[in-house]
Amino acid sequence: MNWKQSLSKEFKLFFTLGQSKRNWNIPFLASICVGIPLLVGLYFDNLRLGLMGSLGGLVILYLPETGSRTSRFVTILVASFGFIISFSVGQFFSFQPILSVIALALFTFLVHWIVLMYKTSPPRSFFFIMLAALSICQPFHLETIPTKIGALSLGTMVACILGTILIIWKTNRSRDLEEKEVYSIFLKNDAADIWEAIVTAAFISGGLALGYALGYQNPYWIPVSSAAIMQGASLYQMTQKMAYRILGTFVGLGFCWLLLSFINTSWEICLAIIVLQFIIESLITRHYALAVIFITPMTIFLSEAASPLMA
């Protein structure tokens, strides 16, 4: 296949909306899990903690759509514990840039290695790394760490409660209420490549180091973008994701400008975040560039909705 055929294939692929095996209730549940803490925080005039809780609500994306009740319960509980650990690591190593880069590198290596070792399904290590990067770029205030971790933990609790309701509802509607044979939720992968974990850690921590070197105040977006791109299973997929992300970001900035011309209050921003979360989760498995168009304004809205987040 020559370059013209390859370019034609990519062009057609770009304008093709893929099929998704994801059930509609996952995007709907994700938007609720993000929205409840956000709206509660807004109601009590503490949007910063509400945003912390909404980040914890993203753990619902690790809820398996198949398997026994027990394995699905345990999976989301383990992921919730991982969210809390990820955020805590970032908080405790945010006091010094060099140490924060080293800590993020070691944490990313460990998390990605565990994900590879136990064949974790998408979104794999992304949200653990994202939370660590967001947290590690915040100014260090020892007295506020328990409050922030507590808010995030409450968000994961909301997601676990709603996830439990969904599991019970779905299994009660199914003819096979429980699998006769109990399968382990951790399937060890002896072929896990340690070098993939090392390379991932190097690029993500390197992105954070570059952000600090360039003098960015909150360079979390660099390692987060790197983590999103490196979730591809191959070099081709990672390159495709990178191109889609660049194009989607540019279009998303224009879309965000359009939305901001109509949105003025904090309530409107929070509602926009909830709607955008639903759209993103509906599109992310079908067309990455299209999803990034909505990810960009959501990221800006999150920063705008909680400007004291980094305090």
PDB file of C-alpha atoms in Angstrom:
ATOM      1  CA  MET A   1       0.000   0.000   0.000  1.00  0.00           C
ATOM      2  CA  ASN A   2       1.541   3.306  -1.108  1.00  0.00           C
ATOM      3  CA  TRP A   3       1.239   6.610   0.700  1.00  0.00           C
ATOM      4  CA  LYS A   4      -1.711   7.777  -1.423  1.00  0.00           C
ATOM      5  CA  GLN A   5      -3.720   4.674  -0.560  1.00  0.00           C
ATOM      6  CA  SER A   6      -2.770   4.996   3.108  1.00  0.00           C
ATOM      7  CA  LEU A   7      -3.809   8.642   3.148  1.00  0.00           C
ATOM      8  CA  SER A   8      -7.107   7.812   1.426  1.00  0.00           C
ATOM      9  CA  LYS A   9      -7.763   5.050   3.947  1.00  0.00           C
ATOM     10  CA  GLU A  10      -7.073   7.346   6.899  1.00  0.00           C
ATOM     11  CA  PHE A  11      -9.259  10.070   5.386  1.00  0.00           C
ATOM     12  CA  LYS A  12     -12.200   7.671   5.031  1.00  0.00           C
ATOM     13  CA  LEU A  13     -11.587   6.306   8.529  1.00  0.00           C
ATOM     14  CA  PHE A  14     -11.624   9.810   9.975  1.00  0.00           C
ATOM     15  CA  PHE A  15     -15.146  10.395   8.694  1.00  0.00           C
ATOM     16  CA  THR A  16     -16.413   6.991   9.849  1.00  0.00           C
ATOM     17  CA  LEU A  17     -18.245   6.652  13.151  1.00  0.00           C
ATOM     18  CA  GLY A  18     -17.279   3.312  14.646  1.00  0.00           C
ATOM     19  CA  GLN A  19     -19.555   0.825  16.332  1.00  0.00           C
ATOM     20  CA  SER A  20     -19.597   0.753  20.112  1.00  0.00           C
ATOM     21  CA  LYS A  21     -20.244  -2.272  22.302  1.00  0.00           C
ATOM     22  CA  ARG A  22     -20.713  -0.001  25.312  1.00  0.00           C
ATOM     23  CA  ASN A  23     -24.201   0.028  26.792  1.00  0.00           C
ATOM     24  CA  TRP A  24     -25.962   3.403  27.013  1.00  0.00           C
ATOM     25  CA  ASN A  25     -26.220   3.177  30.802  1.00  0.00           C
ATOM     26  CA  ILE A  26     -22.453   3.656  31.284  1.00  0.00           C
ATOM     27  CA  PRO A  27     -22.328   7.195  29.773  1.00  0.00           C
ATOM     28  CA  PHE A  28     -25.547   8.051  31.608  1.00  0.00           C
ATOM     29  CA  LEU A  29     -24.222   6.736  34.918  1.00  0.00           C
ATOM     30  CA  ALA A  30     -20.863   8.485  34.405  1.00  0.00           C
ATOM     31  CA  SER A  31     -22.576  11.845  33.931  1.00  0.00           C
ATOM     32  CA  ILE A  32     -24.627  11.286  37.105  1.00  0.00           C
ATOM     33  CA  CYS A  33     -21.556  10.263  39.133  1.00  0.00           C
ATOM     34  CA  VAL A  34     -19.723  13.382  37.976  1.00  0.00           C
ATOM     35  CA  GLY A  35     -22.752  15.637  38.340  1.00  0.00           C
ATOM     36  CA  ILE A  36     -23.952  14.741  41.853  1.00  0.00           C
ATOM     37  CA  PRO A  37     -20.776  15.831  43.729  1.00  0.00           C
ATOM     38  CA  LEU A  38     -20.460  18.881  41.485  1.00  0.00           C
ATOM     39  CA  LEU A  39     -24.025  20.051  42.142  1.00  0.00           C
ATOM     40  CA  VAL A  40     -23.771  19.292  45.871  1.00  0.00           C
ATOM     41  CA  GLY A  41     -20.584  21.336  46.084  1.00  0.00           C
ATOM     42  CA  LEU A  42     -22.219  24.170  44.170  1.00  0.00           C
ATOM     43  CA  TYR A  43     -25.267  24.075  46.439  1.00  0.00           C
ATOM     44  CA  PHE A  44     -23.101  24.388  49.569  1.00  0.00           C
ATOM     45  CA  ASP A  45     -20.974  27.096  47.919  1.00  0.00           C
ATOM     46  CA  ASN A  46     -17.852  24.930  47.860  1.00  0.00           C
ATOM     47  CA  LEU A  47     -17.331  24.111  44.214  1.00  0.00           C
ATOM     48  CA  ARG A  48     -13.689  23.196  44.775  1.00  0.00           C
ATOM     49  CA  LEU A  49     -14.567  20.193  46.929  1.00  0.00           C
ATOM     50  CA  GLY A  50     -17.474  19.372  44.637  1.00  0.00           C
ATOM     51  CA  LEU A  51     -15.022  19.119  41.763  1.00  0.00           C
ATOM     52  CA  MET A  52     -12.786  16.841  43.828  1.00  0.00           C
ATOM     53  CA  GLY A  53     -15.766  14.583  44.390  1.00  0.00           C
ATOM     54  CA  SER A  54     -16.664  14.589  40.703  1.00  0.00           C
ATOM     55  CA  LEU A  55     -13.150  13.385  39.863  1.00  0.00           C
ATOM     56  CA  GLY A  56     -13.732  10.471  42.231  1.00  0.00           C
ATOM     57  CA  GLY A  57     -17.016   9.738  40.466  1.00  0.00           C
ATOM     58  CA  LEU A  58     -15.080   8.846  37.315  1.00  0.00           C
ATOM     59  CA  VAL A  59     -14.250   5.506  38.940  1.00  0.00           C
ATOM     60  CA  ILE A  60     -17.612   4.294  37.589  1.00  0.00           C
ATOM     61  CA  LEU A  61     -15.870   3.893  34.207  1.00  0.00           C
ATOM     62  CA  TYR A  62     -14.029   0.874  35.636  1.00  0.00           C
ATOM     63  CA  LEU A  63     -17.284  -0.963  36.346  1.00  0.00           C
ATOM     64  CA  PRO A  64     -17.256  -4.142  34.205  1.00  0.00           C
ATOM     65  CA  GLU A  65     -20.293  -4.757  32.037  1.00  0.00           C
ATOM     66  CA  THR A  66     -19.920  -8.537  32.310  1.00  0.00           C
ATOM     67  CA  GLY A  67     -19.030 -11.031  35.018  1.00  0.00           C
ATOM     68  CA  SER A  68     -20.519 -12.147  38.280  1.00  0.00           C
ATOM     69  CA  ARG A  69     -21.879  -9.767  40.875  1.00  0.00           C
ATOM     70  CA  THR A  70     -18.956 -10.441  43.169  1.00  0.00           C
ATOM     71  CA  SER A  71     -16.252  -9.778  40.587  1.00  0.00           C
ATOM     72  CA  ARG A  72     -17.910  -6.548  39.464  1.00  0.00           C
ATOM     73  CA  PHE A  73     -18.364  -5.318  43.048  1.00  0.00           C
ATOM     74  CA  VAL A  74     -14.747  -6.061  43.895  1.00  0.00           C
ATOM     75  CA  THR A  75     -13.431  -4.493  40.682  1.00  0.00           C
ATOM     76  CA  ILE A  76     -15.020  -1.105  41.308  1.00  0.00           C
ATOM     77  CA  LEU A  77     -13.981  -1.188  44.972  1.00  0.00           C
ATOM     78  CA  VAL A  78     -10.360  -1.925  44.050  1.00  0.00           C
ATOM     79  CA  ALA A  79     -10.447   0.832  41.431  1.00  0.00           C
ATOM     80  CA  SER A  80     -11.845   3.240  44.051  1.00  0.00           C
ATOM     81  CA  PHE A  81      -8.987   2.396  46.376  1.00  0.00           C
ATOM     82  CA  GLY A  82      -6.600   2.990  43.468  1.00  0.00           C
ATOM     83  CA  PHE A  83      -8.152   6.424  42.848  1.00  0.00           C
ATOM     84  CA  ILE A  84      -7.599   7.403  46.473  1.00  0.00           C
ATOM     85  CA  ILE A  85      -4.005   6.157  46.430  1.00  0.00           C
ATOM     86  CA  SER A  86      -3.300   7.961  43.137  1.00  0.00           C
ATOM     87  CA  PHE A  87      -4.596  11.270  44.428  1.00  0.00           C
ATOM     88  CA  SER A  88      -2.839  10.853  47.780  1.00  0.00           C
ATOM     89  CA  VAL A  89       0.529  10.159  46.161  1.00  0.00           C
ATOM     90  CA  GLY A  90       0.208  13.364  44.181  1.00  0.00           C
ATOM     91  CA  GLN A  91      -0.728  15.376  47.248  1.00  0.00           C
ATOM     92  CA  PHE A  92       2.169  14.187  49.392  1.00  0.00           C
ATOM     93  CA  PHE A  93       4.836  14.731  46.698  1.00  0.00           C
ATOM     94  CA  SER A  94       3.641  18.084  45.361  1.00  0.00           C
ATOM     95  CA  PHE A  95       5.914  20.150  47.582  1.00  0.00           C
ATOM     96  CA  GLN A  96       8.999  19.963  45.331  1.00  0.00           C
ATOM     97  CA  PRO A  97       9.106  19.828  41.491  1.00  0.00           C
ATOM     98  CA  ILE A  98      12.043  17.426  41.161  1.00  0.00           C
ATOM     99  CA  LEU A  99      10.615  15.010  43.712  1.00  0.00           C
ATOM    100  CA  SER A 100       7.199  15.265  42.066  1.00  0.00           C
ATOM    101  CA  VAL A 101       8.674  14.237  38.686  1.00  0.00           C
ATOM    102  CA  ILE A 102      10.462  11.261  40.269  1.00  0.00           C
ATOM    103  CA  ALA A 103       7.360  10.256  42.245  1.00  0.00           C
ATOM    104  CA  LEU A 104       5.146  10.449  39.139  1.00  0.00           C
ATOM    105  CA  ALA A 105       7.639   8.346  37.173  1.00  0.00           C
ATOM    106  CA  LEU A 106       7.752   5.609  39.821  1.00  0.00           C
ATOM    107  CA  PHE A 107       3.993   5.690  40.350  1.00  0.00           C
ATOM    108  CA  THR A 108       3.259   5.539  36.607  1.00  0.00           C
ATOM    109  CA  PHE A 109       5.637   2.615  36.171  1.00  0.00           C
ATOM    110  CA  LEU A 110       4.053   0.703  39.041  1.00  0.00           C
ATOM    111  CA  VAL A 111       0.443   1.384  37.976  1.00  0.00           C
ATOM    112  CA  HIS A 112       1.046   0.613  34.310  1.00  0.00           C
ATOM    113  CA  TRP A 113       2.950  -2.550  35.198  1.00  0.00           C
ATOM    114  CA  ILE A 114       0.078  -3.766  37.392  1.00  0.00           C
ATOM    115  CA  VAL A 115      -2.404  -2.980  34.612  1.00  0.00           C
ATOM    116  CA  LEU A 116      -0.321  -4.979  32.131  1.00  0.00           C
ATOM    117  CA  MET A 117       0.256  -7.800  34.588  1.00  0.00           C
ATOM    118  CA  TYR A 118      -3.445  -8.327  35.258  1.00  0.00           C
ATOM    119  CA  LYS A 119      -4.829  -7.534  31.770  1.00  0.00           C
ATOM    120  CA  THR A 120      -6.972  -4.658  32.965  1.00  0.00           C
ATOM    121  CA  SER A 121      -9.624  -3.530  30.485  1.00  0.00           C
ATOM    122  CA  PRO A 122      -9.881   0.072  29.200  1.00  0.00           C
ATOM    123  CA  PRO A 123      -9.530   2.763  30.466  1.00  0.00           C
ATOM    124  CA  ARG A 124      -6.601   0.822  31.930  1.00  0.00           C
ATOM    125  CA  SER A 125      -4.113   3.055  33.764  1.00  0.00           C
ATOM    126  CA  PHE A 126      -5.294   6.384  32.337  1.00  0.00           C
ATOM    127  CA  PHE A 127      -7.427   7.771  35.162  1.00  0.00           C
ATOM    128  CA  PHE A 128      -4.995   6.660  37.875  1.00  0.00           C
ATOM    129  CA  ILE A 129      -2.210   8.549  36.106  1.00  0.00           C
ATOM    130  CA  MET A 130      -4.509  11.501  35.427  1.00  0.00           C
ATOM    131  CA  LEU A 131      -5.442  11.847  39.095  1.00  0.00           C
ATOM    132  CA  ALA A 132      -1.813  11.591  40.197  1.00  0.00           C
ATOM    133  CA  ALA A 133      -0.755  14.237  37.647  1.00  0.00           C
ATOM    134  CA  LEU A 134      -3.597  16.604  38.602  1.00  0.00           C
ATOM    135  CA  SER A 135      -2.855  16.186  42.279  1.00  0.00           C
ATOM    136  CA  ILE A 136       0.918  16.467  42.050  1.00  0.00           C
ATOM    137  CA  CYS A 137       0.677  19.834  40.261  1.00  0.00           C
ATOM    138  CA  GLN A 138      -1.346  21.436  43.052  1.00  0.00           C
ATOM    139  CA  PRO A 139       0.400  23.726  45.541  1.00  0.00           C
ATOM    140  CA  PHE A 140       1.370  21.850  48.691  1.00  0.00           C
ATOM    141  CA  HIS A 141      -0.766  22.713  51.737  1.00  0.00           C
ATOM    142  CA  LEU A 142      -0.505  19.990  54.351  1.00  0.00           C
ATOM    143  CA  GLU A 143      -3.571  21.159  56.275  1.00  0.00           C
ATOM    144  CA  THR A 144      -5.896  20.781  53.255  1.00  0.00           C
ATOM    145  CA  ILE A 145      -4.755  17.304  52.164  1.00  0.00           C
ATOM    146  CA  PRO A 146      -7.216  15.314  54.377  1.00  0.00           C
ATOM    147  CA  THR A 147     -10.140  17.459  53.169  1.00  0.00           C
ATOM    148  CA  LYS A 148      -9.241  16.983  49.493  1.00  0.00           C
ATOM    149  CA  ILE A 149      -8.728  13.234  49.861  1.00  0.00           C
ATOM    150  CA  GLY A 150     -11.995  12.988  51.803  1.00  0.00           C
ATOM    151  CA  ALA A 151     -13.915  14.799  49.047  1.00  0.00           C
ATOM    152  CA  LEU A 152     -12.463  12.514  46.386  1.00  0.00           C
ATOM    153  CA  SER A 153     -13.285   9.470  48.529  1.00  0.00           C
ATOM    154  CA  LEU A 154     -16.906  10.603  48.885  1.00  0.00           C
ATOM    155  CA  GLY A 155     -17.089  10.866  45.097  1.00  0.00           C
ATOM    156  CA  THR A 156     -15.899   7.278  44.740  1.00  0.00           C
ATOM    157  CA  MET A 157     -18.489   6.234  47.345  1.00  0.00           C
ATOM    158  CA  VAL A 158     -21.275   7.839  45.297  1.00  0.00           C
ATOM    159  CA  ALA A 159     -20.037   5.954  42.220  1.00  0.00           C
ATOM    160  CA  CYS A 160     -19.842   2.677  44.150  1.00  0.00           C
ATOM    161  CA  ILE A 161     -23.393   3.072  45.477  1.00  0.00           C
ATOM    162  CA  LEU A 162     -24.809   3.861  42.030  1.00  0.00           C
ATOM    163  CA  GLY A 163     -22.715   1.094  40.496  1.00  0.00           C
ATOM    164  CA  THR A 164     -24.062  -1.381  43.040  1.00  0.00           C
ATOM    165  CA  ILE A 165     -27.630  -0.379  42.190  1.00  0.00           C
ATOM    166  CA  LEU A 166     -26.888  -0.885  38.487  1.00  0.00           C
ATOM    167  CA  ILE A 167     -25.297  -4.291  39.079  1.00  0.00           C
ATOM    168  CA  ILE A 168     -28.244  -5.536  41.152  1.00  0.00           C
ATOM    169  CA  TRP A 169     -30.766  -4.159  38.651  1.00  0.00           C
ATOM    170  CA  LYS A 170     -29.039  -5.728  35.642  1.00  0.00           C
ATOM    171  CA  THR A 171     -28.457  -9.105  37.258  1.00  0.00           C
ATOM    172  CA  ASN A 172     -32.033  -9.285  38.550  1.00  0.00           C
ATOM    173  CA  ARG A 173     -33.274  -8.707  35.002  1.00  0.00           C
ATOM    174  CA  SER A 174     -31.020 -11.450  33.695  1.00  0.00           C
ATOM    175  CA  ARG A 175     -32.016 -15.110  33.695  1.00  0.00           C
ATOM    176  CA  ASP A 176     -28.608 -16.131  35.020  1.00  0.00           C
ATOM    177  CA  LEU A 177     -28.465 -14.218  38.268  1.00  0.00           C
ATOM    178  CA  GLU A 178     -25.019 -15.507  39.118  1.00  0.00           C
ATOM    179  CA  GLU A 179     -22.385 -17.404  37.227  1.00  0.00           C
ATOM    180  CA  LYS A 180     -22.072 -20.975  38.442  1.00  0.00           C
ATOM    181  CA  GLU A 181     -18.304 -20.875  38.203  1.00  0.00           C
ATOM    182  CA  VAL A 182     -16.410 -18.158  40.053  1.00  0.00           C
ATOM    183  CA  TYR A 183     -13.663 -16.556  37.970  1.00  0.00           C
ATOM    184  CA  SER A 184     -10.741 -14.616  39.340  1.00  0.00           C
ATOM    185  CA  ILE A 185     -10.935 -10.894  38.607  1.00  0.00           C
ATOM    186  CA  PHE A 186      -7.144 -10.795  38.403  1.00  0.00           C
ATOM    187  CA  LEU A 187      -5.924 -12.784  35.414  1.00  0.00           C
ATOM    188  CA  LYS A 188      -2.139 -12.708  35.560  1.00  0.00           C
ATOM    189  CA  ASN A 189      -0.415 -11.963  32.273  1.00  0.00           C
ATOM    190  CA  ASP A 190       3.029 -13.554  32.231  1.00  0.00           C
ATOM    191  CA  ALA A 191       3.750 -11.904  28.876  1.00  0.00           C
ATOM    192  CA  ALA A 192       3.487  -8.381  30.318  1.00  0.00           C
ATOM    193  CA  ASP A 193       6.223  -6.194  28.871  1.00  0.00           C
ATOM    194  CA  ILE A 194       8.133  -4.343  31.587  1.00  0.00           C
ATOM    195  CA  TRP A 195       9.670  -2.070  28.958  1.00  0.00           C
ATOM    196  CA  GLU A 196       6.251  -0.715  28.019  1.00  0.00           C
ATOM    197  CA  ALA A 197       5.764   0.371  31.632  1.00  0.00           C
ATOM    198  CA  ILE A 198       9.226   1.959  31.676  1.00  0.00           C
ATOM    199  CA  VAL A 199       8.662   3.862  28.424  1.00  0.00           C
ATOM    200  CA  THR A 200       5.219   5.038  29.567  1.00  0.00           C
ATOM    201  CA  ALA A 201       6.645   6.277  32.868  1.00  0.00           C
ATOM    202  CA  ALA A 202       9.521   8.021  31.084  1.00  0.00           C
ATOM    203  CA  PHE A 203       7.295   9.944  28.677  1.00  0.00           C
ATOM    204  CA  ILE A 204       4.700  10.941  31.272  1.00  0.00           C
ATOM    205  CA  SER A 205       7.219  12.094  33.879  1.00  0.00           C
ATOM    206  CA  GLY A 206       9.260  13.703  31.105  1.00  0.00           C
ATOM    207  CA  GLY A 207       6.193  15.703  30.088  1.00  0.00           C
ATOM    208  CA  LEU A 208       5.796  16.935  33.656  1.00  0.00           C
ATOM    209  CA  ALA A 209       9.494  17.845  33.824  1.00  0.00           C
ATOM    210  CA  LEU A 210       9.185  19.739  30.532  1.00  0.00           C
ATOM    211  CA  GLY A 211       6.227  21.686  31.874  1.00  0.00           C
ATOM    212  CA  TYR A 212       8.168  22.702  34.966  1.00  0.00           C
ATOM    213  CA  ALA A 213      11.234  23.606  32.863  1.00  0.00           C
ATOM    214  CA  LEU A 214       9.112  25.874  30.641  1.00  0.00           C
ATOM    215  CA  GLY A 215       7.735  27.616  33.709  1.00  0.00           C
ATOM    216  CA  TYR A 216       4.112  26.481  33.476  1.00  0.00           C
ATOM    217  CA  GLN A 217       2.284  26.937  36.746  1.00  0.00           C
ATOM    218  CA  ASN A 218       0.000  23.908  36.358  1.00  0.00           C
ATOM    219  CA  PRO A 219       1.583  21.609  33.752  1.00  0.00           C
ATOM    220  CA  TYR A 220      -0.669  18.645  34.553  1.00  0.00           C
ATOM    221  CA  TRP A 221      -2.162  18.734  31.048  1.00  0.00           C
ATOM    222  CA  ILE A 222       1.136  17.579  29.507  1.00  0.00           C
ATOM    223  CA  PRO A 223       1.380  14.203  31.318  1.00  0.00           C
ATOM    224  CA  VAL A 224      -2.402  13.745  31.066  1.00  0.00           C
ATOM    225  CA  SER A 225      -2.292  14.244  27.276  1.00  0.00           C
ATOM    226  CA  SER A 226       0.689  11.886  27.040  1.00  0.00           C
ATOM    227  CA  ALA A 227      -1.173   9.243  29.056  1.00  0.00           C
ATOM    228  CA  ALA A 228      -4.242   9.543  26.811  1.00  0.00           C
ATOM    229  CA  ILE A 229      -2.187   9.107  23.648  1.00  0.00           C
ATOM    230  CA  MET A 230      -0.151   6.188  25.025  1.00  0.00           C
ATOM    231  CA  GLN A 231      -3.263   4.138  25.770  1.00  0.00           C
ATOM    232  CA  GLY A 232      -3.069   2.879  22.182  1.00  0.00           C
ATOM    233  CA  ALA A 233      -2.224  -0.786  21.722  1.00  0.00           C
ATOM    234  CA  SER A 234       0.301  -0.119  18.944  1.00  0.00           C
ATOM    235  CA  LEU A 235       2.501   2.628  17.501  1.00  0.00           C
ATOM    236  CA  TYR A 236      -0.050   3.148  14.719  1.00  0.00           C
ATOM    237  CA  GLN A 237      -2.888   3.655  17.212  1.00  0.00           C
ATOM    238  CA  MET A 238      -0.798   6.026  19.324  1.00  0.00           C
ATOM    239  CA  THR A 239       0.143   8.093  16.240  1.00  0.00           C
ATOM    240  CA  GLN A 240      -3.483   8.149  15.134  1.00  0.00           C
ATOM    241  CA  LYS A 241      -4.603   9.237  18.593  1.00  0.00           C
ATOM    242  CA  MET A 242      -2.009  12.008  18.639  1.00  0.00           C
ATOM    243  CA  ALA A 243      -3.210  13.388  15.294  1.00  0.00           C
ATOM    244  CA  TYR A 244      -6.857  13.084  16.328  1.00  0.00           C
ATOM    245  CA  ARG A 245      -6.156  14.821  19.622  1.00  0.00           C
ATOM    246  CA  ILE A 246      -4.398  17.775  17.972  1.00  0.00           C
ATOM    247  CA  LEU A 247      -7.178  18.258  15.436  1.00  0.00           C
ATOM    248  CA  GLY A 248      -9.942  17.696  17.997  1.00  0.00           C
ATOM    249  CA  THR A 249      -8.378  20.193  20.412  1.00  0.00           C
ATOM    250  CA  PHE A 250      -8.282  22.961  17.813  1.00  0.00           C
ATOM    251  CA  VAL A 251     -11.920  22.388  16.856  1.00  0.00           C
ATOM    252  CA  GLY A 252     -12.838  22.008  20.527  1.00  0.00           C
ATOM    253  CA  LEU A 253     -11.394  25.435  21.351  1.00  0.00           C
ATOM    254  CA  GLY A 254     -13.717  27.011  18.799  1.00  0.00           C
ATOM    255  CA  PHE A 255     -16.650  25.016  20.166  1.00  0.00           C
ATOM    256  CA  CYS A 256     -15.752  26.132  23.696  1.00  0.00           C
ATOM    257  CA  TRP A 257     -15.697  29.782  22.601  1.00  0.00           C
ATOM    258  CA  LEU A 258     -19.181  29.308  21.173  1.00  0.00           C
ATOM    259  CA  LEU A 259     -20.490  27.712  24.369  1.00  0.00           C
ATOM    260  CA  LEU A 260     -18.964  30.373  26.599  1.00  0.00           C
ATOM    261  CA  SER A 261     -20.888  33.042  24.709  1.00  0.00           C
ATOM    262  CA  PHE A 262     -24.108  31.467  26.043  1.00  0.00           C
ATOM    263  CA  ILE A 263     -22.977  30.266  29.492  1.00  0.00           C
ATOM    264  CA  ASN A 264     -22.604  32.842  32.264  1.00  0.00           C
ATOM    265  CA  THR A 265     -23.360  31.304  35.693  1.00  0.00           C
ATOM    266  CA  SER A 266     -21.762  28.534  37.742  1.00  0.00           C
ATOM    267  CA  TRP A 267     -24.966  26.476  37.543  1.00  0.00           C
ATOM    268  CA  GLU A 268     -24.860  26.605  33.758  1.00  0.00           C
ATOM    269  CA  ILE A 269     -21.212  25.559  33.732  1.00  0.00           C
ATOM    270  CA  CYS A 270     -21.952  22.572  35.998  1.00  0.00           C
ATOM    271  CA  LEU A 271     -24.869  21.468  33.833  1.00  0.00           C
ATOM    272  CA  ALA A 272     -22.683  21.834  30.747  1.00  0.00           C
ATOM    273  CA  ILE A 273     -20.041  19.596  32.370  1.00  0.00           C
ATOM    274  CA  ILE A 274     -22.667  16.909  33.066  1.00  0.00           C
ATOM    275  CA  VAL A 275     -23.974  16.985  29.491  1.00  0.00           C
ATOM    276  CA  LEU A 276     -20.451  17.012  28.036  1.00  0.00           C
ATOM    277  CA  GLN A 277     -19.502  14.021  30.190  1.00  0.00           C
ATOM    278  CA  PHE A 278     -22.402  12.040  28.738  1.00  0.00           C
ATOM    279  CA  ILE A 279     -21.457  12.993  25.170  1.00  0.00           C
ATOM    280  CA  ILE A 280     -17.778  12.176  25.713  1.00  0.00           C
ATOM    281  CA  GLU A 281     -18.454   8.722  27.116  1.00  0.00           C
ATOM    282  CA  SER A 282     -20.871   8.033  24.275  1.00  0.00           C
ATOM    283  CA  LEU A 283     -18.309   8.993  21.615  1.00  0.00           C
ATOM    284  CA  ILE A 284     -14.948   7.975  23.073  1.00  0.00           C
ATOM    285  CA  THR A 285     -15.199   4.373  21.847  1.00  0.00           C
ATOM    286  CA  ARG A 286     -16.648   5.391  18.482  1.00  0.00           C
ATOM    287  CA  HIS A 287     -14.555   8.330  17.296  1.00  0.00           C
ATOM    288  CA  TYR A 288     -11.659   9.682  19.370  1.00  0.00           C
ATOM    289  CA  ALA A 289     -11.261  13.008  17.516  1.00  0.00           C
ATOM    290  CA  LEU A 290     -14.970  13.746  17.857  1.00  0.00           C
ATOM    291  CA  ALA A 291     -14.806  12.985  21.577  1.00  0.00           C
ATOM    292  CA  VAL A 292     -11.790  15.309  22.006  1.00  0.00           C
ATOM    293  CA  ILE A 293     -13.853  18.165  20.560  1.00  0.00           C
ATOM    294  CA  PHE A 294     -16.067  17.853  23.651  1.00  0.00           C
ATOM    295  CA  ILE A 295     -13.211  16.972  26.039  1.00  0.00           C
ATOM    296  CA  THR A 296     -11.556  20.342  25.349  1.00  0.00           C
ATOM    297  CA  PRO A 297     -14.456  22.570  26.520  1.00  0.00           C
ATOM    298  CA  MET A 298     -15.130  20.234  29.437  1.00  0.00           C
ATOM    299  CA  THR A 299     -11.521  20.632  30.613  1.00  0.00           C
ATOM    300  CA  ILE A 300     -11.808  24.416  30.342  1.00  0.00           C
ATOM    301  CA  PHE A 301     -15.159  24.408  32.137  1.00  0.00           C
ATOM    302  CA  LEU A 302     -13.707  22.330  34.972  1.00  0.00           C
ATOM    303  CA  SER A 303     -10.936  24.895  35.403  1.00  0.00           C
ATOM    304  CA  GLU A 304     -13.414  27.779  35.134  1.00  0.00           C
ATOM    305  CA  ALA A 305     -15.919  26.194  37.502  1.00  0.00           C
ATOM    306  CA  ALA A 306     -13.342  25.698  40.233  1.00  0.00           C
ATOM    307  CA  SER A 307     -10.667  28.310  39.820  1.00  0.00           C
ATOM    308  CA  PRO A 308      -9.555  27.762  43.437  1.00  0.00           C
ATOM    309  CA  LEU A 309      -8.949  24.065  42.657  1.00  0.00           C
ATOM    310  CA  MET A 310      -5.195  24.511  42.750  1.00  0.00           C
ATOM    311  CA  ALA A 311      -5.302  26.454  45.997  1.00  0.00           C
TER     312      ALA A 311
END
